[in-house]
Coordinates of C-alpha atoms in Angstrom, one line a residue:
X236 CA -17.8 -92.1 -25.8
X237 CA -19.6 -88.8 -26.1
X238 CA -16.3 -86.9 -25.5
X239 CA -14.5 -89.0 -28.1
X240 CA -17.3 -88.5 -30.6
X241 CA -17.3 -84.7 -30.1
X242 CA -13.6 -84.6 -30.7
X243 CA -14.0 -86.5 -33.9
X244 CA -16.9 -84.2 -35.0
X245 CA -14.6 -81.2 -34.5
X246 CA -12.0 -82.8 -36.7
X247 CA -14.6 -83.4 -39.4
X248 CA -16.2 -80.0 -39.1
X249 CA -19.5 -81.5 -38.0
X250 CA -20.1 -78.8 -35.4
X251 CA -21.7 -76.2 -37.6
X252 CA -22.7 -72.6 -36.7
X253 CA -26.4 -73.3 -37.1
X254 CA -26.4 -75.8 -34.3
X255 CA -23.9 -74.2 -32.0
X256 CA -25.3 -71.9 -29.3
X257 CA -24.1 -68.4 -28.8
X258 CA -21.4 -68.6 -26.1
X259 CA -21.1 -65.9 -23.6
X260 CA -17.5 -65.4 -22.5
X261 CA -16.9 -66.6 -18.9
X262 CA -15.3 -63.4 -17.9
X263 CA -18.6 -61.5 -18.1
X264 CA -20.0 -63.6 -15.4
X265 CA -19.4 -63.6 -11.6
X266 CA -18.0 -60.9 -9.3
X267 CA -14.8 -59.0 -9.9
X268 CA -12.8 -61.4 -7.8
X269 CA -14.2 -64.6 -9.4
X270 CA -12.0 -66.6 -11.7
X271 CA -14.7 -66.3 -14.3
X272 CA -14.2 -62.6 -14.3
X273 CA -11.2 -63.1 -16.6
X274 CA -10.8 -63.9 -20.2
X275 CA -9.7 -67.5 -19.9
X276 CA -7.2 -68.4 -22.5
X277 CA -5.7 -71.7 -23.8
X278 CA -2.3 -71.7 -25.5
X279 CA -2.1 -74.1 -28.5
X280 CA 1.5 -74.6 -29.5
X281 CA 4.2 -74.1 -26.8
X282 CA 7.3 -73.3 -28.9
X283 CA 9.5 -70.3 -29.3
X284 CA 6.8 -67.8 -30.4
X285 CA 4.4 -68.8 -27.6
X286 CA 7.0 -68.5 -24.9
X287 CA 8.8 -65.3 -26.1
X288 CA 5.9 -63.4 -27.6
X289 CA 2.3 -64.6 -27.2
X290 CA 2.2 -65.6 -23.6
X291 CA 4.3 -62.7 -22.1
X292 CA 2.3 -60.2 -24.3
X293 CA -1.0 -61.5 -23.0
X294 CA -0.6 -62.6 -19.3
X295 CA 0.5 -59.1 -18.3
X296 CA -3.1 -57.9 -18.8
X297 CA -5.3 -58.2 -15.7
X298 CA -8.3 -59.2 -17.8
X299 CA -6.4 -62.2 -19.2
X300 CA -5.8 -65.6 -17.5
X301 CA -3.8 -68.3 -19.1
X302 CA -5.4 -71.5 -17.9
X303 CA -4.4 -74.2 -20.3
X304 CA -1.5 -75.2 -22.6
X305 CA -1.3 -77.7 -25.4
X306 CA 1.5 -79.1 -27.5
X307 CA 2.2 -82.4 -29.3
X308 CA 5.6 -82.5 -27.6
X309 CA 4.9 -83.4 -24.0
X310 CA 8.2 -81.9 -22.8
X311 CA 7.2 -78.5 -24.2
X312 CA 3.7 -78.8 -22.7
X313 CA 5.1 -79.5 -19.2
X314 CA 7.8 -76.8 -19.6
X315 CA 5.2 -74.2 -20.6
X316 CA 2.8 -75.1 -17.7
X317 CA 5.7 -74.5 -15.4
X318 CA 6.5 -71.2 -17.1
X319 CA 3.0 -69.9 -16.8
X320 CA 2.5 -71.0 -13.2
X321 CA 5.9 -69.5 -12.1
X322 CA 4.8 -66.2 -13.7
X323 CA 1.5 -66.1 -11.8
X324 CA 3.2 -67.1 -8.6
X325 CA 5.6 -64.2 -8.9
X326 CA 2.8 -61.9 -9.9
X327 CA 0.4 -62.8 -7.2
X328 CA 2.6 -64.1 -4.4
X329 CA 0.4 -67.2 -4.3
X330 CA 2.1 -70.5 -5.1
X331 CA -1.2 -72.2 -5.7
X332 CA -2.9 -69.4 -7.6
X333 CA -3.5 -71.5 -10.7
X334 CA -3.1 -75.1 -11.8
X335 CA -2.6 -74.8 -15.6
X336 CA -4.3 -77.6 -17.4
X337 CA -2.3 -79.6 -20.0
X338 CA -3.5 -81.1 -23.2
X339 CA -1.9 -83.4 -25.8
X340 CA -4.6 -82.7 -28.3
X341 CA -6.0 -79.2 -28.9
X342 CA -9.4 -80.7 -29.9
X343 CA -9.8 -81.8 -26.3
X344 CA -8.9 -78.3 -25.1
X345 CA -11.7 -76.9 -27.3
X346 CA -14.2 -79.0 -25.3
X347 CA -13.4 -77.1 -22.2
X348 CA -16.3 -74.6 -21.8
X349 CA -14.3 -72.5 -19.3
X350 CA -11.9 -71.5 -22.0
X351 CA -13.1 -68.4 -23.8
X352 CA -10.3 -67.9 -26.3
X353 CA -7.1 -69.6 -27.7
X354 CA -3.8 -68.4 -29.0
X355 CA -2.5 -70.5 -31.9
X356 CA 1.3 -70.5 -32.1
X357 CA 1.8 -73.7 -34.0
X358 CA 3.9 -74.4 -37.1
X359 CA 2.6 -72.6 -40.2
X360 CA 0.9 -75.6 -41.7
X361 CA -1.1 -76.1 -38.5
X362 CA -2.6 -72.6 -38.5
X363 CA -5.9 -72.6 -40.5
X364 CA -7.3 -75.9 -39.3
X365 CA -7.2 -75.3 -35.5
X366 CA -8.3 -71.7 -36.0
X367 CA -11.4 -72.9 -37.9
X368 CA -12.2 -75.6 -35.4
X369 CA -11.7 -73.1 -32.5
X370 CA -14.2 -70.7 -34.1
X371 CA -16.7 -73.5 -34.6
X372 CA -16.3 -74.4 -30.9
X373 CA -17.2 -70.9 -29.9
X374 CA -13.7 -69.6 -29.0
X375 CA -12.1 -66.3 -30.0
X376 CA -8.7 -66.6 -31.5
X377 CA -5.3 -65.0 -31.7
X378 CA -3.6 -66.5 -34.7
X379 CA 0.1 -66.2 -35.6
X380 CA 0.9 -65.5 -39.2
X381 CA 0.9 -66.7 -41.9
X382 CA -2.9 -67.2 -41.7
X383 CA -2.6 -70.1 -44.1
X384 CA -0.3 -72.0 -46.5
X385 CA -2.8 -71.9 -49.4
X386 CA -5.2 -69.4 -50.8
X387 CA -8.0 -72.0 -50.6
X388 CA -7.7 -72.7 -46.8
X389 CA -7.2 -68.9 -46.1
X390 CA -10.5 -68.2 -47.8
X391 CA -12.2 -71.1 -45.9
X392 CA -10.9 -69.6 -42.6
X393 CA -12.2 -66.1 -43.5
X394 CA -15.6 -67.5 -44.2
X395 CA -15.8 -69.5 -41.0
X396 CA -14.9 -66.4 -38.9
X397 CA -17.5 -64.4 -40.8
X398 CA -20.2 -67.0 -40.2
X399 CA -19.4 -67.7 -36.5
X400 CA -18.8 -64.0 -35.5
X401 CA -15.8 -64.9 -33.5
X402 CA -13.0 -62.4 -32.8
X403 CA -9.9 -63.4 -34.6
X404 CA -6.8 -61.3 -34.4
X405 CA -3.9 -62.0 -36.8
X406 CA -0.5 -61.7 -35.3
X407 CA 0.7 -59.0 -37.7
X408 CA 1.7 -56.8 -34.7
X409 CA 3.4 -54.1 -36.8
X410 CA -0.1 -52.6 -37.0
X411 CA 0.1 -51.8 -33.3
X412 CA 3.5 -50.1 -33.7
X413 CA 3.2 -46.3 -33.9
X414 CA 5.8 -45.9 -36.7
X415 CA 4.0 -48.2 -39.1
X416 CA 0.7 -46.5 -38.5
X417 CA 2.3 -43.1 -38.8
X418 CA 4.0 -43.9 -42.1
X419 CA 0.8 -45.3 -43.6
X420 CA -1.2 -42.2 -42.5
X421 CA 1.4 -39.9 -44.0
X422 CA 1.4 -41.8 -47.3
X423 CA -2.4 -42.1 -47.4
X424 CA -2.7 -38.3 -46.8
X425 CA -0.4 -37.4 -49.7
X426 CA 2.6 -36.2 -47.7
X427 CA 5.0 -37.7 -50.3
X428 CA 2.7 -36.8 -53.3
X429 CA 1.3 -39.6 -55.4
X430 CA 2.6 -43.0 -54.3
X431 CA 4.0 -44.9 -57.3
X432 CA 6.6 -47.4 -55.9
X433 CA 7.0 -49.5 -52.7
X434 CA 10.2 -51.4 -51.9
X435 CA 10.0 -54.2 -49.3
X436 CA 13.1 -55.7 -47.8
X437 CA 12.8 -59.4 -46.9
X438 CA 15.7 -61.9 -46.5
X439 CA 15.9 -65.5 -47.7
X440 CA 17.0 -68.6 -45.8
X441 CA 20.2 -70.7 -46.1
X442 CA 20.4 -74.3 -47.2
X443 CA 21.0 -77.0 -44.5
X444 CA 23.1 -80.1 -44.2
X445 CA 22.2 -83.6 -45.4
X446 CA 20.7 -85.5 -42.4
X447 CA 19.7 -89.0 -41.6
X448 CA 16.5 -90.3 -40.1
X449 CA 16.3 -90.4 -36.3
X450 CA 14.0 -92.1 -33.8
X451 CA 11.0 -90.1 -32.8
X452 CA 11.6 -88.6 -29.3
X453 CA 9.6 -90.1 -26.4
X454 CA 6.5 -88.0 -25.7
X455 CA 6.3 -86.4 -29.2
X456 CA 3.2 -87.2 -31.3
X457 CA 5.1 -87.0 -34.7
X458 CA 2.2 -88.6 -36.7
X459 CA -0.2 -85.8 -35.7
X460 CA 2.5 -83.1 -36.0
X461 CA 2.8 -84.0 -39.7
X462 CA -0.9 -83.5 -39.9
X463 CA -2.2 -83.1 -43.4
X464 CA 1.3 -83.2 -45.0
X465 CA 2.9 -86.3 -46.4
X466 CA 4.9 -88.7 -44.1
X467 CA 8.7 -88.1 -44.0
X468 CA 11.2 -89.7 -41.6
X469 CA 11.8 -87.7 -38.4
X470 CA 14.9 -85.6 -38.0
X471 CA 15.4 -82.9 -35.4
X472 CA 16.5 -80.4 -38.1
X473 CA 13.2 -80.7 -39.9
X474 CA 11.1 -80.2 -36.7
X475 CA 12.3 -78.3 -33.6
X476 CA 15.1 -78.6 -31.1
X477 CA 14.6 -81.2 -28.4
X478 CA 16.6 -79.0 -26.0
X479 CA 15.9 -75.2 -25.9
X480 CA 13.7 -73.0 -28.1
X481 CA 16.0 -71.8 -30.9
X482 CA 14.6 -71.2 -34.3
X483 CA 13.0 -74.5 -35.5
X484 CA 14.0 -76.2 -38.7
X485 CA 10.4 -76.6 -40.0
X486 CA 10.5 -72.9 -40.9
X487 CA 13.0 -73.8 -43.7
X488 CA 11.0 -76.8 -45.1
X489 CA 8.6 -76.2 -47.9
X490 CA 6.4 -79.1 -46.7
X491 CA 5.6 -77.1 -43.6
X492 CA 6.0 -73.5 -44.8
X493 CA 7.1 -71.2 -47.6
X494 CA 10.1 -69.6 -45.9
X495 CA 10.7 -65.9 -45.3
X496 CA 8.1 -64.9 -48.0
X497 CA 5.4 -65.8 -45.5
X498 CA 7.5 -65.6 -42.3
X499 CA 8.4 -62.0 -42.6
X500 CA 6.3 -61.4 -45.7
X501 CA 2.9 -61.2 -44.1
X502 CA 4.2 -58.6 -41.7
X503 CA 5.5 -56.3 -44.3
X504 CA 2.9 -56.9 -47.0
X505 CA 0.2 -56.2 -44.4
X506 CA 1.9 -52.9 -43.4
X507 CA 2.6 -51.9 -47.0
X508 CA -1.1 -52.5 -48.0
X509 CA -2.0 -50.1 -45.1
X510 CA -0.2 -47.3 -46.8
X511 CA -1.1 -48.4 -50.4
X512 CA -4.8 -48.6 -49.5
X513 CA -5.0 -52.1 -50.9
X514 CA -5.9 -54.0 -47.8
X515 CA -9.0 -55.6 -49.2
X516 CA -7.7 -56.4 -52.7
X517 CA -4.4 -57.5 -54.2
X518 CA -2.0 -57.1 -57.1
X519 CA -3.1 -57.6 -60.8
X520 CA 0.2 -59.3 -61.6
X521 CA 3.2 -60.8 -60.0
X522 CA 6.6 -62.1 -61.2
X523 CA 9.7 -63.3 -59.4
X524 CA 13.1 -64.9 -59.6
X525 CA 14.5 -66.9 -56.7
X526 CA 17.3 -69.3 -55.7
X527 CA 16.4 -72.6 -54.0
X528 CA 18.8 -75.0 -52.3
X529 CA 20.0 -77.9 -54.5
X530 CA 20.8 -80.2 -51.5
X531 CA 20.3 -80.5 -47.8
X532 CA 17.4 -80.8 -45.5
X533 CA 16.1 -77.2 -45.9
X534 CA 14.5 -76.3 -49.2
X535 CA 12.7 -72.9 -48.9
X536 CA 13.8 -70.0 -51.0
X537 CA 17.0 -68.1 -50.6
X538 CA 17.8 -64.8 -52.3
X539 CA 15.0 -63.5 -54.5
X540 CA 13.5 -60.5 -56.3
X541 CA 9.8 -60.0 -56.9
X542 CA 7.6 -57.5 -58.6
X543 CA 3.9 -56.9 -58.1
X544 CA 1.7 -54.4 -60.0
X545 CA -1.5 -52.9 -58.7
X546 CA -4.6 -51.5 -60.5
X547 CA -4.0 -48.1 -58.8
X548 CA -0.7 -47.7 -60.6
X549 CA 1.6 -48.7 -57.7
X550 CA 4.5 -51.2 -58.3
X551 CA 5.9 -53.1 -55.4
X552 CA 9.3 -54.7 -55.4
X553 CA 10.5 -57.1 -52.8
X554 CA 14.1 -58.3 -52.2
X555 CA 16.6 -59.2 -49.6
X556 CA 18.8 -56.6 -51.2
X557 CA 16.6 -53.8 -49.7
X558 CA 16.8 -52.8 -46.1
X559 CA 14.4 -54.8 -43.9
X560 CA 11.4 -52.7 -43.9
X561 CA 9.1 -50.7 -46.2
X562 CA 10.0 -47.8 -48.4
X563 CA 7.2 -45.8 -49.9
X564 CA 8.2 -43.6 -52.9
X565 CA 6.0 -40.8 -54.2
X566 CA 6.2 -37.9 -56.6
X567 CA 7.3 -35.6 -53.8
X568 CA 9.5 -37.7 -51.5
X569 CA 9.9 -41.0 -49.7
X570 CA 9.2 -42.6 -46.3
X571 CA 11.0 -45.6 -44.9
X572 CA 9.7 -47.6 -42.0
X573 CA 10.9 -50.6 -40.1
X574 CA 10.9 -52.1 -36.6
X575 CA 14.1 -50.2 -36.0
X576 CA 16.0 -53.0 -34.3
X577 CA 17.0 -55.1 -37.3
X578 CA 20.0 -54.8 -39.6
X579 CA 19.6 -52.4 -42.5
X580 CA 21.2 -54.9 -44.7
X581 CA 19.3 -58.2 -44.0
X582 CA 21.3 -60.2 -46.5
X583 CA 24.3 -59.8 -44.3
X584 CA 23.5 -61.0 -40.7
X585 CA 26.8 -59.8 -39.4
X586 CA 26.1 -56.2 -40.4
X587 CA 26.2 -53.7 -37.6
X588 CA 24.2 -51.1 -39.5
X589 CA 20.9 -50.3 -37.9
X590 CA 17.8 -49.0 -39.7
X591 CA 15.9 -46.1 -38.2
X592 CA 12.3 -47.0 -37.2
X593 CA 11.0 -44.2 -39.5
X594 CA 12.8 -41.9 -41.9
X595 CA 11.9 -39.6 -44.8
X596 CA 13.5 -37.7 -47.7
X597 CA 12.6 -34.5 -45.8
X598 CA 12.3 -34.3 -42.0
X599 CA 9.4 -32.0 -42.4
X600 CA 7.3 -34.9 -43.8
X601 CA 7.5 -36.7 -40.5
X602 CA 6.6 -33.6 -38.5
X603 CA 3.5 -33.0 -40.5
X604 CA 0.2 -32.9 -38.5
X605 CA -2.7 -35.1 -39.8
X606 CA -5.7 -32.9 -39.8
X607 CA -9.0 -33.7 -38.2
X608 CA -10.7 -34.2 -41.5
X609 CA -7.9 -36.3 -43.0
X610 CA -7.5 -40.0 -42.9
X611 CA -6.8 -41.5 -39.5
X612 CA -6.1 -45.2 -39.3
X613 CA -7.1 -47.7 -36.6
X614 CA -5.1 -47.0 -33.4
X615 CA -3.8 -49.8 -31.2
X616 CA -1.1 -49.6 -28.7
X617 CA -0.4 -53.4 -28.5
X618 CA -1.7 -56.3 -30.6
X619 CA -2.7 -58.7 -27.8
X620 CA -4.2 -56.0 -25.7
X621 CA -6.3 -54.9 -28.7
X622 CA -7.5 -58.5 -29.1
X623 CA -8.6 -58.7 -25.5
X624 CA -10.4 -55.4 -25.7
X625 CA -12.2 -56.6 -28.8
X626 CA -13.2 -59.9 -27.1
X627 CA -15.0 -57.7 -24.6
X628 CA -16.5 -55.2 -27.0
X629 CA -17.0 -57.6 -29.9
X630 CA -15.7 -54.9 -32.2
X631 CA -13.4 -55.7 -35.1
X632 CA -9.7 -56.0 -34.1
X633 CA -6.9 -54.1 -35.8
X634 CA -5.8 -57.2 -37.8
X635 CA -9.0 -59.0 -38.8
X636 CA -9.0 -62.2 -40.8
X637 CA -10.0 -60.7 -44.1
X638 CA -7.2 -58.2 -44.1
X639 CA -4.8 -60.9 -42.9
X640 CA -5.9 -63.3 -45.6
X641 CA -5.3 -60.7 -48.3
X642 CA -1.8 -59.9 -47.0
X643 CA -1.0 -63.6 -46.8
X644 CA -2.3 -64.0 -50.4
X645 CA 0.4 -61.6 -51.7
X646 CA 3.0 -63.8 -50.0
X647 CA 1.6 -67.0 -51.4
X648 CA 1.2 -65.8 -55.0
X649 CA 4.7 -64.4 -54.9
X650 CA 5.9 -67.8 -53.8
X651 CA 4.0 -69.3 -56.8
X652 CA 5.8 -66.8 -59.0
X653 CA 9.2 -68.0 -57.7
X654 CA 8.3 -71.4 -59.0
X655 CA 7.0 -70.3 -62.5
X656 CA 9.4 -68.1 -64.5
X657 CA 6.9 -65.8 -66.2
X658 CA 4.6 -62.9 -65.4
X659 CA 1.4 -64.2 -63.7
X660 CA -1.8 -62.2 -63.9
X661 CA -4.0 -62.3 -60.8
X662 CA -7.7 -61.8 -60.3
X663 CA -8.0 -60.6 -56.7
X664 CA -11.8 -60.9 -56.7
X665 CA -11.9 -64.5 -57.8
X666 CA -8.7 -65.3 -56.0
X667 CA -7.2 -67.1 -58.9
X668 CA -4.6 -66.7 -61.7
X669 CA -6.1 -65.6 -65.0
X670 CA -6.0 -68.3 -67.7
X671 CA -3.1 -70.2 -66.1
X672 CA -3.9 -73.7 -65.0
X673 CA -0.3 -74.4 -64.0
X674 CA -0.2 -71.5 -61.6
X675 CA -3.7 -72.3 -60.2
X676 CA -2.6 -75.8 -59.1
X677 CA -0.6 -74.0 -56.4
X678 CA -3.8 -72.5 -54.8
X679 CA -4.4 -75.6 -52.8
X680 CA -2.6 -78.6 -51.5
X681 CA -3.4 -82.3 -51.3
X682 CA -4.3 -83.0 -47.6
X683 CA -3.6 -86.3 -45.9
X684 CA -6.5 -87.8 -43.9
X685 CA -7.7 -87.5 -41.2
X686 CA -6.4 -83.9 -41.0
X687 CA -6.9 -80.9 -43.1
X688 CA -9.4 -78.1 -43.7
X689 CA -11.0 -80.0 -46.6
X690 CA -12.8 -82.1 -44.0
X691 CA -14.3 -79.1 -42.2
X692 CA -17.9 -78.3 -43.0
X693 CA -19.7 -75.2 -41.8

């Protein structure tokens, strides 16, 4: 009964910071060969991103130990337990090196005092709530983007992290890519003159077929998966594949996400803000036009064009018609930066054209040396490694929640602008639209009990 009560308290936010003891990570205790001499990590959400990105990027570090996995789909939990154990068997040569614990409810995982930190790789609408509850339970957090689906819950999350002092790393890993840091440093140090325009390339999503309701698969807690969102009949194309780990359909459902504007958007808006020196603020206005599907199961935006104006005189344009990446334009040249392994024409997925990781109007710009007294930005070689280092040092990670929330905010207000065909004026300090009740209704969502961040008190 005590265990059940505590789980319920976590869901209701009853575990506040004033009554919660300071938790010393287990890895600082014991000898160097002791299991507790690791950062013990639980994986929440065992889908595509967890398996291909978060787990492989973390378990390679000696200081990390993946000891628990959790998913609402039991097949995925069991599959990921096997994946982790096979990795450690191969790495150590010991078949019984670790028995990965499985959880059907992440709130039970948060009760495990041996777990120091969690990685949250859940669907977008299940990001802010478990991140807040993990912080209140004394865990450090690696949180996949987008940080939230509303401005309100994003601000709530930022306040929880601030009050609990937990280390939260947002999964905007472009900050740990040398070309994005290099581009931002060159721009911030005036190598292209005065920056006036930024062009961000982001694709849209296609519409989907009309589908019929299906029986909920055995071992899948669909009721909890829906969480704070309204009930809709189950279909595989609106959730995730039952076989394999291809791109899930929920990514293209407005009930569960906002589409590419948050999917890719938080990556690029975060990187753009690095070069624009607007990481802790936002635009003063935003406007957009977008196409939305008229039929089918998927309903997020397709092709779009957006414009955002900033108080420092910079105008940012976003469209699928631009190459996937960020182009900074100044009075003395331009710099384009991307991951370098995506099509330069994202609106055409069959294109064979490849974008350079970093390019400039003049090669001499890229060869420029940043002086000792000039601006040098936070250096990280790898996002998950930086998170682990900061868990040990308790220093701020390269992608902290406040900066992540601000980047996500640009995504979310752009999405609002897609819905309202007029220029929207934005107050970045108050985090609300100016004199626009219609637009401000999009700053939060109605949340279905017993889930949602509205019920968390701190």
